Amino acid sequence: MEAERLIAAGRHALAGSGTAQDIVAEAWQAQALAQAMGSHLALCGPLELRGEARGLSEIGEYPAWGSGGPRAAQLTEVGDPVVALTALGALLGDVGIALVGVACATDEEGLYWQCIEAIDAVDESNDRVGGMLRRLEVRDRERTRPPDPARGRAGPGPGPA
């Protein structure tokens, strides 16, 4: 399944979460999707992303999945990395906000620490996603820059006059 469809499914599932445990479970689903996208981009993505993508694929140790497994196992492609990473960043942001809400509202110490662990993983993943988007932005800027006439290749624009 395409990354954007899986992200949309994750956003829908998060919005439909009825309990604190559901929110924590959706947080780990989102984290698993971030890891899967990182793995996919490390193998098949633009060269500029491969190192950062490898790092994304290694973040977080989520709990046992049971028989259902993560939705991320259905990932088959990341069509447009910019669009997919932007959507993933939005999902991770929503998950982080939801986790903070659960952590602040609970009196159960175990649930609190589950939220903190998930918040750390989601935050680190979101940082990686942001870094990957910045790399793609730099790449796209360099590709659209006109050639430097003195060198016959793309270069910095004219200096101060």
XYZ file of C-alpha atoms in Angstrom:
161
model
C 0.000 0.000 0.000
C 1.203 3.522 -0.770
C 2.601 5.536 2.143
C 0.044 8.335 1.904
C -2.848 5.879 2.207
C -1.273 4.286 5.277
C -0.701 7.717 6.824
C -4.339 8.647 6.171
C -5.427 5.377 7.790
C -3.257 6.194 10.804
C -4.728 9.685 11.138
C -8.229 8.234 10.923
C -7.441 5.561 13.532
C -5.889 8.142 15.867
C -8.954 10.370 15.542
C -11.160 7.384 16.375
C -9.151 6.325 19.421
C -11.534 6.010 22.326
C -9.177 5.242 25.188
C -5.734 6.206 26.380
C -4.484 2.717 25.495
C -5.856 3.168 21.950
C -3.899 6.410 21.606
C -0.699 4.746 22.805
C -1.290 1.859 20.385
C -1.804 4.317 17.502
C 1.374 6.117 18.507
C 3.323 2.908 18.053
C 1.523 2.264 14.756
C 2.689 5.695 13.557
C 6.207 4.986 14.791
C 6.247 1.652 12.952
C 5.148 3.464 9.796
C 7.949 6.002 10.227
C 10.423 3.138 10.556
C 9.022 1.383 7.483
C 9.182 4.565 5.424
C 12.737 5.125 6.641
C 13.709 1.610 5.559
C 12.044 2.049 2.177
C 13.685 5.424 1.522
C 17.073 4.143 2.700
C 16.885 1.473 -0.019
C 14.909 3.151 -2.798
C 14.744 6.857 -2.040
C 16.768 9.801 -3.283
C 20.469 9.559 -2.487
C 20.296 12.704 -0.351
C 17.952 10.956 2.066
C 19.517 7.571 2.500
C 21.607 8.251 5.622
C 18.859 10.141 7.437
C 16.298 7.552 6.300
C 18.430 4.758 7.741
C 18.442 6.611 11.060
C 14.649 6.975 10.914
C 14.301 3.243 10.369
C 16.135 2.529 13.627
C 14.186 4.734 16.064
C 12.062 3.244 18.823
C 11.455 -0.151 20.281
C 7.742 -0.759 20.273
C 5.900 -3.396 22.258
C 4.883 -6.773 20.886
C 2.210 -6.461 18.219
C 0.248 -9.609 18.817
C -1.569 -11.238 15.912
C -2.585 -8.029 14.101
C 0.873 -6.608 13.521
C 1.597 -3.073 12.424
C -0.235 -1.468 9.487
C 3.217 -0.416 8.299
C 3.852 -3.990 7.134
C 1.562 -3.154 4.198
C 3.889 -0.402 2.906
C 4.855 -1.052 -0.703
C 5.823 2.379 -2.028
C 6.578 5.973 -1.207
C 5.383 7.732 -4.365
C 6.408 11.331 -3.722
C 8.855 11.570 -0.815
C 8.087 15.243 -0.132
C 4.328 14.686 0.064
C 4.672 11.465 2.068
C 7.204 12.891 4.530
C 5.118 16.035 5.007
C 2.053 13.908 5.776
C 4.088 11.662 8.079
C 5.374 14.724 9.941
C 1.796 15.913 10.442
C 0.746 12.474 11.720
C 3.685 12.323 14.128
C 2.834 15.817 15.373
C -0.782 14.795 16.013
C 0.373 11.652 17.795
C 2.751 13.645 19.980
C -0.019 16.039 21.013
C -2.368 13.152 21.796
C 0.305 11.420 23.880
C 1.013 14.554 25.891
C -2.704 14.791 26.615
C -2.815 11.200 27.841
C 0.350 11.590 29.927
C -1.015 14.737 31.601
C -4.405 13.192 32.316
C -3.383 9.814 33.713
C -2.796 8.869 37.313
C -1.493 5.459 36.267
C 2.294 5.446 36.447
C 2.745 2.638 33.911
C 0.634 4.409 31.305
C 2.460 7.663 31.977
C 5.846 6.055 31.262
C 4.489 4.320 28.152
C 3.461 7.759 26.894
C 6.853 9.287 27.701
C 8.668 6.494 25.856
C 6.373 6.882 22.840
C 6.710 10.695 22.923
C 10.500 10.367 22.806
C 10.380 8.025 19.809
C 7.809 10.114 17.935
C 9.719 13.331 18.610
C 12.996 11.861 17.362
C 11.258 10.494 14.271
C 9.661 13.856 13.569
C 13.094 15.514 13.843
C 14.453 13.059 11.251
C 11.487 13.656 8.961
C 12.086 17.414 9.197
C 15.757 16.913 8.367
C 14.872 14.812 5.339
C 12.434 17.456 4.093
C 15.122 20.144 4.460
C 17.565 18.020 2.441
C 15.013 17.622 -0.333
C 14.334 21.361 -0.311
C 18.047 22.113 -0.692
C 18.328 19.575 -3.501
C 15.364 21.075 -5.335
C 16.721 24.617 -4.925
C 20.081 23.559 -6.342
C 18.426 21.867 -9.313
C 16.442 24.972 -10.223
C 19.332 27.413 -9.823
C 20.522 28.804 -13.185
C 24.005 27.838 -14.352
C 26.917 30.016 -13.319
C 28.121 31.474 -16.668
C 31.721 31.754 -15.459
C 31.878 28.051 -14.656
C 29.243 26.624 -16.988
C 27.446 24.933 -14.106
C 24.980 25.743 -11.369
C 26.470 27.926 -8.703
C 25.676 30.622 -6.221
C 23.878 33.669 -7.499
C 25.674 36.956 -8.095
C 27.398 38.385 -5.050
C 26.656 41.740 -3.478
C 27.138 44.679 -5.807
